[in-house]
Amino acid sequence: QVQLQESGGGLVHTGGSLRLSCAASGRTFSDYAMGWFRQAPGKEREFVAAISWSGLRTVHADSVKGRFTISRDNAKNTVYLQMNSLKPEDTAVYYCAADPTYSTSSFYEYWGQGTQVTVSS
């Protein structure tokens, strides 16, 4: 089992920044690729970013490319999502997820409970 706990969400104005963190516990963190997903009210969960176990490979959704950056610190068992130039359409609950396979799909094995990000216009 892998337990994931997100933090860092909150309310920010358009153009502002937030950094989300996801702390993992349980199995060996570096065995897992990590992903960030989000779900806005009335919408399906969507992929935001993913990072391989080593951190050498990353991928970001087109909607956040150039504004968001995923990173990880295996020594701290933590994955981050740096979010800059935030827009109202970024408002959603953000989830981190872990899986042995590096992927942009939503078929991750372990999920956190989510953290709310609200961007006011």
mmCIF file with all atom_site columns, C-alpha atoms in Angstrom:
data_model
loop_
_atom_site.group_PDB
_atom_site.id
_atom_site.type_symbol
_atom_site.label_atom_id
_atom_site.label_alt_id
_atom_site.label_comp_id
_atom_site.label_asym_id
_atom_site.label_entity_id
_atom_site.label_seq_id
_atom_site.pdbx_PDB_ins_code
_atom_site.Cartn_x
_atom_site.Cartn_y
_atom_site.Cartn_z
_atom_site.occupancy
_atom_site.B_iso_or_equiv
_atom_site.pdbx_formal_charge
_atom_site.auth_seq_id
_atom_site.auth_comp_id
_atom_site.auth_asym_id
_atom_site.auth_atom_id
_atom_site.pdbx_PDB_model_num
ATOM 1   C CA . GLN A 1 1   ? 0.000   0.000  0.000   1.00 0.00 ? 1   GLN A CA 1
ATOM 2   C CA . VAL A 1 2   ? 1.005   3.556  -0.697  1.00 0.00 ? 2   VAL A CA 1
ATOM 3   C CA . GLN A 1 3   ? -0.588  6.386  1.205   1.00 0.00 ? 3   GLN A CA 1
ATOM 4   C CA . LEU A 1 4   ? -0.652  9.810  -0.435  1.00 0.00 ? 4   LEU A CA 1
ATOM 5   C CA . GLN A 1 5   ? -1.430  13.134 1.208   1.00 0.00 ? 5   GLN A CA 1
ATOM 6   C CA . GLU A 1 6   ? -1.737  16.347 -0.798  1.00 0.00 ? 6   GLU A CA 1
ATOM 7   C CA . SER A 1 7   ? -1.233  19.830 0.606   1.00 0.00 ? 7   SER A CA 1
ATOM 8   C CA . GLY A 1 8   ? -0.731  23.365 -0.606  1.00 0.00 ? 8   GLY A CA 1
ATOM 9   C CA . GLY A 1 9   ? -4.082  24.115 -2.148  1.00 0.00 ? 9   GLY A CA 1
ATOM 10  C CA . GLY A 1 10  ? -5.955  27.323 -1.489  1.00 0.00 ? 10  GLY A CA 1
ATOM 11  C CA . LEU A 1 11  ? -7.462  30.471 -2.920  1.00 0.00 ? 11  LEU A CA 1
ATOM 12  C CA . VAL A 1 12  ? -5.378  32.622 -5.266  1.00 0.00 ? 12  VAL A CA 1
ATOM 13  C CA . HIS A 1 13  ? -6.049  35.446 -7.689  1.00 0.00 ? 13  HIS A CA 1
ATOM 14  C CA . THR A 1 14  ? -5.646  35.125 -11.436 1.00 0.00 ? 14  THR A CA 1
ATOM 15  C CA . GLY A 1 15  ? -1.975  35.206 -12.336 1.00 0.00 ? 15  GLY A CA 1
ATOM 16  C CA . GLY A 1 16  ? -0.894  33.961 -8.945  1.00 0.00 ? 16  GLY A CA 1
ATOM 17  C CA . SER A 1 17  ? 1.106   30.880 -8.002  1.00 0.00 ? 17  SER A CA 1
ATOM 18  C CA . LEU A 1 18  ? 0.742   27.872 -5.759  1.00 0.00 ? 18  LEU A CA 1
ATOM 19  C CA . ARG A 1 19  ? 2.911   24.863 -5.079  1.00 0.00 ? 19  ARG A CA 1
ATOM 20  C CA . LEU A 1 20  ? 1.178   21.607 -4.326  1.00 0.00 ? 20  LEU A CA 1
ATOM 21  C CA . SER A 1 21  ? 2.951   18.865 -2.432  1.00 0.00 ? 21  SER A CA 1
ATOM 22  C CA . CYS A 1 22  ? 2.128   15.197 -2.156  1.00 0.00 ? 22  CYS A CA 1
ATOM 23  C CA . ALA A 1 23  ? 3.795   13.213 0.594   1.00 0.00 ? 23  ALA A CA 1
ATOM 24  C CA . ALA A 1 24  ? 3.950   9.455  0.159   1.00 0.00 ? 24  ALA A CA 1
ATOM 25  C CA . SER A 1 25  ? 4.334   6.734  2.740   1.00 0.00 ? 25  SER A CA 1
ATOM 26  C CA . GLY A 1 26  ? 4.235   2.988  2.701   1.00 0.00 ? 26  GLY A CA 1
ATOM 27  C CA . ARG A 1 27  ? 6.145   1.278  -0.056  1.00 0.00 ? 27  ARG A CA 1
ATOM 28  C CA . THR A 1 28  ? 9.357   2.534  -1.654  1.00 0.00 ? 28  THR A CA 1
ATOM 29  C CA . PHE A 1 29  ? 8.520   5.888  -3.216  1.00 0.00 ? 29  PHE A CA 1
ATOM 30  C CA . SER A 1 30  ? 11.134  5.629  -5.954  1.00 0.00 ? 30  SER A CA 1
ATOM 31  C CA . ASP A 1 31  ? 9.463   2.472  -7.272  1.00 0.00 ? 31  ASP A CA 1
ATOM 32  C CA . TYR A 1 32  ? 6.527   4.548  -8.482  1.00 0.00 ? 32  TYR A CA 1
ATOM 33  C CA . ALA A 1 33  ? 5.788   7.011  -11.203 1.00 0.00 ? 33  ALA A CA 1
ATOM 34  C CA . MET A 1 34  ? 3.686   9.885  -9.920  1.00 0.00 ? 34  MET A CA 1
ATOM 35  C CA . GLY A 1 35  ? 0.917   11.870 -11.504 1.00 0.00 ? 35  GLY A CA 1
ATOM 36  C CA . TRP A 1 36  ? -1.219  14.907 -10.830 1.00 0.00 ? 36  TRP A CA 1
ATOM 37  C CA . PHE A 1 37  ? -4.837  15.003 -11.943 1.00 0.00 ? 37  PHE A CA 1
ATOM 38  C CA . ARG A 1 38  ? -7.635  17.466 -11.374 1.00 0.00 ? 38  ARG A CA 1
ATOM 39  C CA . GLN A 1 39  ? -11.413 17.482 -11.354 1.00 0.00 ? 39  GLN A CA 1
ATOM 40  C CA . ALA A 1 40  ? -13.516 20.594 -11.705 1.00 0.00 ? 40  ALA A CA 1
ATOM 41  C CA . PRO A 1 41  ? -17.182 20.680 -10.639 1.00 0.00 ? 41  PRO A CA 1
ATOM 42  C CA . GLY A 1 42  ? -19.351 18.878 -13.155 1.00 0.00 ? 42  GLY A CA 1
ATOM 43  C CA . LYS A 1 43  ? -16.377 17.677 -15.177 1.00 0.00 ? 43  LYS A CA 1
ATOM 44  C CA . GLU A 1 44  ? -14.461 14.454 -15.467 1.00 0.00 ? 44  GLU A CA 1
ATOM 45  C CA . ARG A 1 45  ? -11.092 13.981 -13.846 1.00 0.00 ? 45  ARG A CA 1
ATOM 46  C CA . GLU A 1 46  ? -8.317  15.040 -16.201 1.00 0.00 ? 46  GLU A CA 1
ATOM 47  C CA . PHE A 1 47  ? -4.600  14.464 -16.443 1.00 0.00 ? 47  PHE A CA 1
ATOM 48  C CA . VAL A 1 48  ? -2.323  17.352 -15.462 1.00 0.00 ? 48  VAL A CA 1
ATOM 49  C CA . ALA A 1 49  ? 1.241   16.034 -15.270 1.00 0.00 ? 49  ALA A CA 1
ATOM 50  C CA . ALA A 1 50  ? 3.302   12.914 -14.659 1.00 0.00 ? 50  ALA A CA 1
ATOM 51  C CA . ILE A 1 51  ? 6.866   12.143 -13.667 1.00 0.00 ? 51  ILE A CA 1
ATOM 52  C CA . SER A 1 52  ? 8.825   8.905  -13.911 1.00 0.00 ? 52  SER A CA 1
ATOM 53  C CA . TRP A 1 53  ? 10.304  7.209  -10.871 1.00 0.00 ? 53  TRP A CA 1
ATOM 54  C CA . SER A 1 54  ? 13.714  8.736  -11.541 1.00 0.00 ? 54  SER A CA 1
ATOM 55  C CA . GLY A 1 55  ? 12.386  12.179 -12.357 1.00 0.00 ? 55  GLY A CA 1
ATOM 56  C CA . LEU A 1 56  ? 14.104  12.111 -15.732 1.00 0.00 ? 56  LEU A CA 1
ATOM 57  C CA . ARG A 1 57  ? 10.879  11.964 -17.705 1.00 0.00 ? 57  ARG A CA 1
ATOM 58  C CA . THR A 1 58  ? 8.015   14.371 -17.298 1.00 0.00 ? 58  THR A CA 1
ATOM 59  C CA . VAL A 1 59  ? 4.920   15.180 -19.302 1.00 0.00 ? 59  VAL A CA 1
ATOM 60  C CA . HIS A 1 60  ? 2.385   17.959 -18.911 1.00 0.00 ? 60  HIS A CA 1
ATOM 61  C CA . ALA A 1 61  ? -1.071  18.432 -20.349 1.00 0.00 ? 61  ALA A CA 1
ATOM 62  C CA . ASP A 1 62  ? -1.265  21.015 -23.116 1.00 0.00 ? 62  ASP A CA 1
ATOM 63  C CA . SER A 1 63  ? -3.581  23.133 -20.975 1.00 0.00 ? 63  SER A CA 1
ATOM 64  C CA . VAL A 1 64  ? -0.873  23.641 -18.332 1.00 0.00 ? 64  VAL A CA 1
ATOM 65  C CA . LYS A 1 65  ? 2.317   23.389 -20.385 1.00 0.00 ? 65  LYS A CA 1
ATOM 66  C CA . GLY A 1 66  ? 4.620   26.313 -19.709 1.00 0.00 ? 66  GLY A CA 1
ATOM 67  C CA . ARG A 1 67  ? 2.741   27.233 -16.531 1.00 0.00 ? 67  ARG A CA 1
ATOM 68  C CA . PHE A 1 68  ? 2.886   24.121 -14.342 1.00 0.00 ? 68  PHE A CA 1
ATOM 69  C CA . THR A 1 69  ? 5.924   22.015 -13.488 1.00 0.00 ? 69  THR A CA 1
ATOM 70  C CA . ILE A 1 70  ? 5.975   18.603 -11.859 1.00 0.00 ? 70  ILE A CA 1
ATOM 71  C CA . SER A 1 71  ? 9.007   17.512 -9.857  1.00 0.00 ? 71  SER A CA 1
ATOM 72  C CA . ARG A 1 72  ? 9.908   15.010 -7.177  1.00 0.00 ? 72  ARG A CA 1
ATOM 73  C CA . ASP A 1 73  ? 12.321  14.537 -4.320  1.00 0.00 ? 73  ASP A CA 1
ATOM 74  C CA . ASN A 1 74  ? 12.802  10.835 -3.674  1.00 0.00 ? 74  ASN A CA 1
ATOM 75  C CA . ALA A 1 75  ? 14.778  11.538 -0.511  1.00 0.00 ? 75  ALA A CA 1
ATOM 76  C CA . LYS A 1 76  ? 11.714  13.283 0.910   1.00 0.00 ? 76  LYS A CA 1
ATOM 77  C CA . ASN A 1 77  ? 9.138   10.907 -0.619  1.00 0.00 ? 77  ASN A CA 1
ATOM 78  C CA . THR A 1 78  ? 7.393   13.921 -2.077  1.00 0.00 ? 78  THR A CA 1
ATOM 79  C CA . VAL A 1 79  ? 6.145   15.028 -5.475  1.00 0.00 ? 79  VAL A CA 1
ATOM 80  C CA . TYR A 1 80  ? 5.407   18.656 -6.259  1.00 0.00 ? 80  TYR A CA 1
ATOM 81  C CA . LEU A 1 81  ? 3.330   20.631 -8.704  1.00 0.00 ? 81  LEU A CA 1
ATOM 82  C CA . GLN A 1 82  ? 4.468   24.213 -9.155  1.00 0.00 ? 82  GLN A CA 1
ATOM 83  C CA . MET A 1 83  ? 1.594   26.198 -10.638 1.00 0.00 ? 83  MET A CA 1
ATOM 84  C CA . ASN A 1 84  ? 2.254   29.652 -12.056 1.00 0.00 ? 84  ASN A CA 1
ATOM 85  C CA . SER A 1 85  ? 0.108   32.104 -14.020 1.00 0.00 ? 85  SER A CA 1
ATOM 86  C CA . LEU A 1 86  ? -3.010  30.510 -12.637 1.00 0.00 ? 86  LEU A CA 1
ATOM 87  C CA . LYS A 1 87  ? -6.311  31.011 -14.419 1.00 0.00 ? 87  LYS A CA 1
ATOM 88  C CA . PRO A 1 88  ? -9.903  30.637 -13.204 1.00 0.00 ? 88  PRO A CA 1
ATOM 89  C CA . GLU A 1 89  ? -10.218 27.524 -15.364 1.00 0.00 ? 89  GLU A CA 1
ATOM 90  C CA . ASP A 1 90  ? -7.528  25.882 -13.223 1.00 0.00 ? 90  ASP A CA 1
ATOM 91  C CA . THR A 1 91  ? -10.010 25.797 -10.347 1.00 0.00 ? 91  THR A CA 1
ATOM 92  C CA . ALA A 1 92  ? -10.453 22.154 -9.343  1.00 0.00 ? 92  ALA A CA 1
ATOM 93  C CA . VAL A 1 93  ? -9.660  19.535 -6.775  1.00 0.00 ? 93  VAL A CA 1
ATOM 94  C CA . TYR A 1 94  ? -6.120  18.345 -7.468  1.00 0.00 ? 94  TYR A CA 1
ATOM 95  C CA . TYR A 1 95  ? -5.166  14.739 -6.819  1.00 0.00 ? 95  TYR A CA 1
ATOM 96  C CA . CYS A 1 96  ? -1.804  13.048 -6.774  1.00 0.00 ? 96  CYS A CA 1
ATOM 97  C CA . ALA A 1 97  ? -1.508  9.425  -7.782  1.00 0.00 ? 97  ALA A CA 1
ATOM 98  C CA . ALA A 1 98  ? 1.115   6.691  -7.795  1.00 0.00 ? 98  ALA A CA 1
ATOM 99  C CA . ASP A 1 99  ? 1.630   3.724  -10.083 1.00 0.00 ? 99  ASP A CA 1
ATOM 100 C CA . PRO A 1 100 ? 4.523   1.500  -11.122 1.00 0.00 ? 100 PRO A CA 1
ATOM 101 C CA . THR A 1 101 ? 3.893   2.571  -14.737 1.00 0.00 ? 101 THR A CA 1
ATOM 102 C CA . TYR A 1 102 ? 4.647   6.046  -16.054 1.00 0.00 ? 102 TYR A CA 1
ATOM 103 C CA . SER A 1 103 ? 1.459   7.090  -17.797 1.00 0.00 ? 103 SER A CA 1
ATOM 104 C CA . THR A 1 104 ? -0.890  9.904  -18.667 1.00 0.00 ? 104 THR A CA 1
ATOM 105 C CA . SER A 1 105 ? -3.944  7.733  -18.213 1.00 0.00 ? 105 SER A CA 1
ATOM 106 C CA . SER A 1 106 ? -6.044  7.737  -15.071 1.00 0.00 ? 106 SER A CA 1
ATOM 107 C CA . PHE A 1 107 ? -5.330  4.078  -14.299 1.00 0.00 ? 107 PHE A CA 1
ATOM 108 C CA . TYR A 1 108 ? -3.097  4.831  -11.354 1.00 0.00 ? 108 TYR A CA 1
ATOM 109 C CA . GLU A 1 109 ? -3.127  2.364  -8.507  1.00 0.00 ? 109 GLU A CA 1
ATOM 110 C CA . TYR A 1 110 ? -3.016  4.730  -5.541  1.00 0.00 ? 110 TYR A CA 1
ATOM 111 C CA . TRP A 1 111 ? -4.698  8.090  -5.060  1.00 0.00 ? 111 TRP A CA 1
ATOM 112 C CA . GLY A 1 112 ? -4.664  10.855 -2.510  1.00 0.00 ? 112 GLY A CA 1
ATOM 113 C CA . GLN A 1 113 ? -7.787  12.533 -1.200  1.00 0.00 ? 113 GLN A CA 1
ATOM 114 C CA . GLY A 1 114 ? -7.236  15.762 -3.083  1.00 0.00 ? 114 GLY A CA 1
ATOM 115 C CA . THR A 1 115 ? -6.632  19.411 -2.325  1.00 0.00 ? 115 THR A CA 1
ATOM 116 C CA . GLN A 1 116 ? -8.826  22.278 -3.497  1.00 0.00 ? 116 GLN A CA 1
ATOM 117 C CA . VAL A 1 117 ? -7.386  24.983 -5.706  1.00 0.00 ? 117 VAL A CA 1
ATOM 118 C CA . THR A 1 118 ? -9.564  28.004 -6.384  1.00 0.00 ? 118 THR A CA 1
ATOM 119 C CA . VAL A 1 119 ? -8.501  30.794 -8.728  1.00 0.00 ? 119 VAL A CA 1
ATOM 120 C CA . SER A 1 120 ? -10.554 33.961 -8.512  1.00 0.00 ? 120 SER A CA 1
ATOM 121 C CA . SER A 1 121 ? -10.942 36.293 -11.461 1.00 0.00 ? 121 SER A CA 1
#
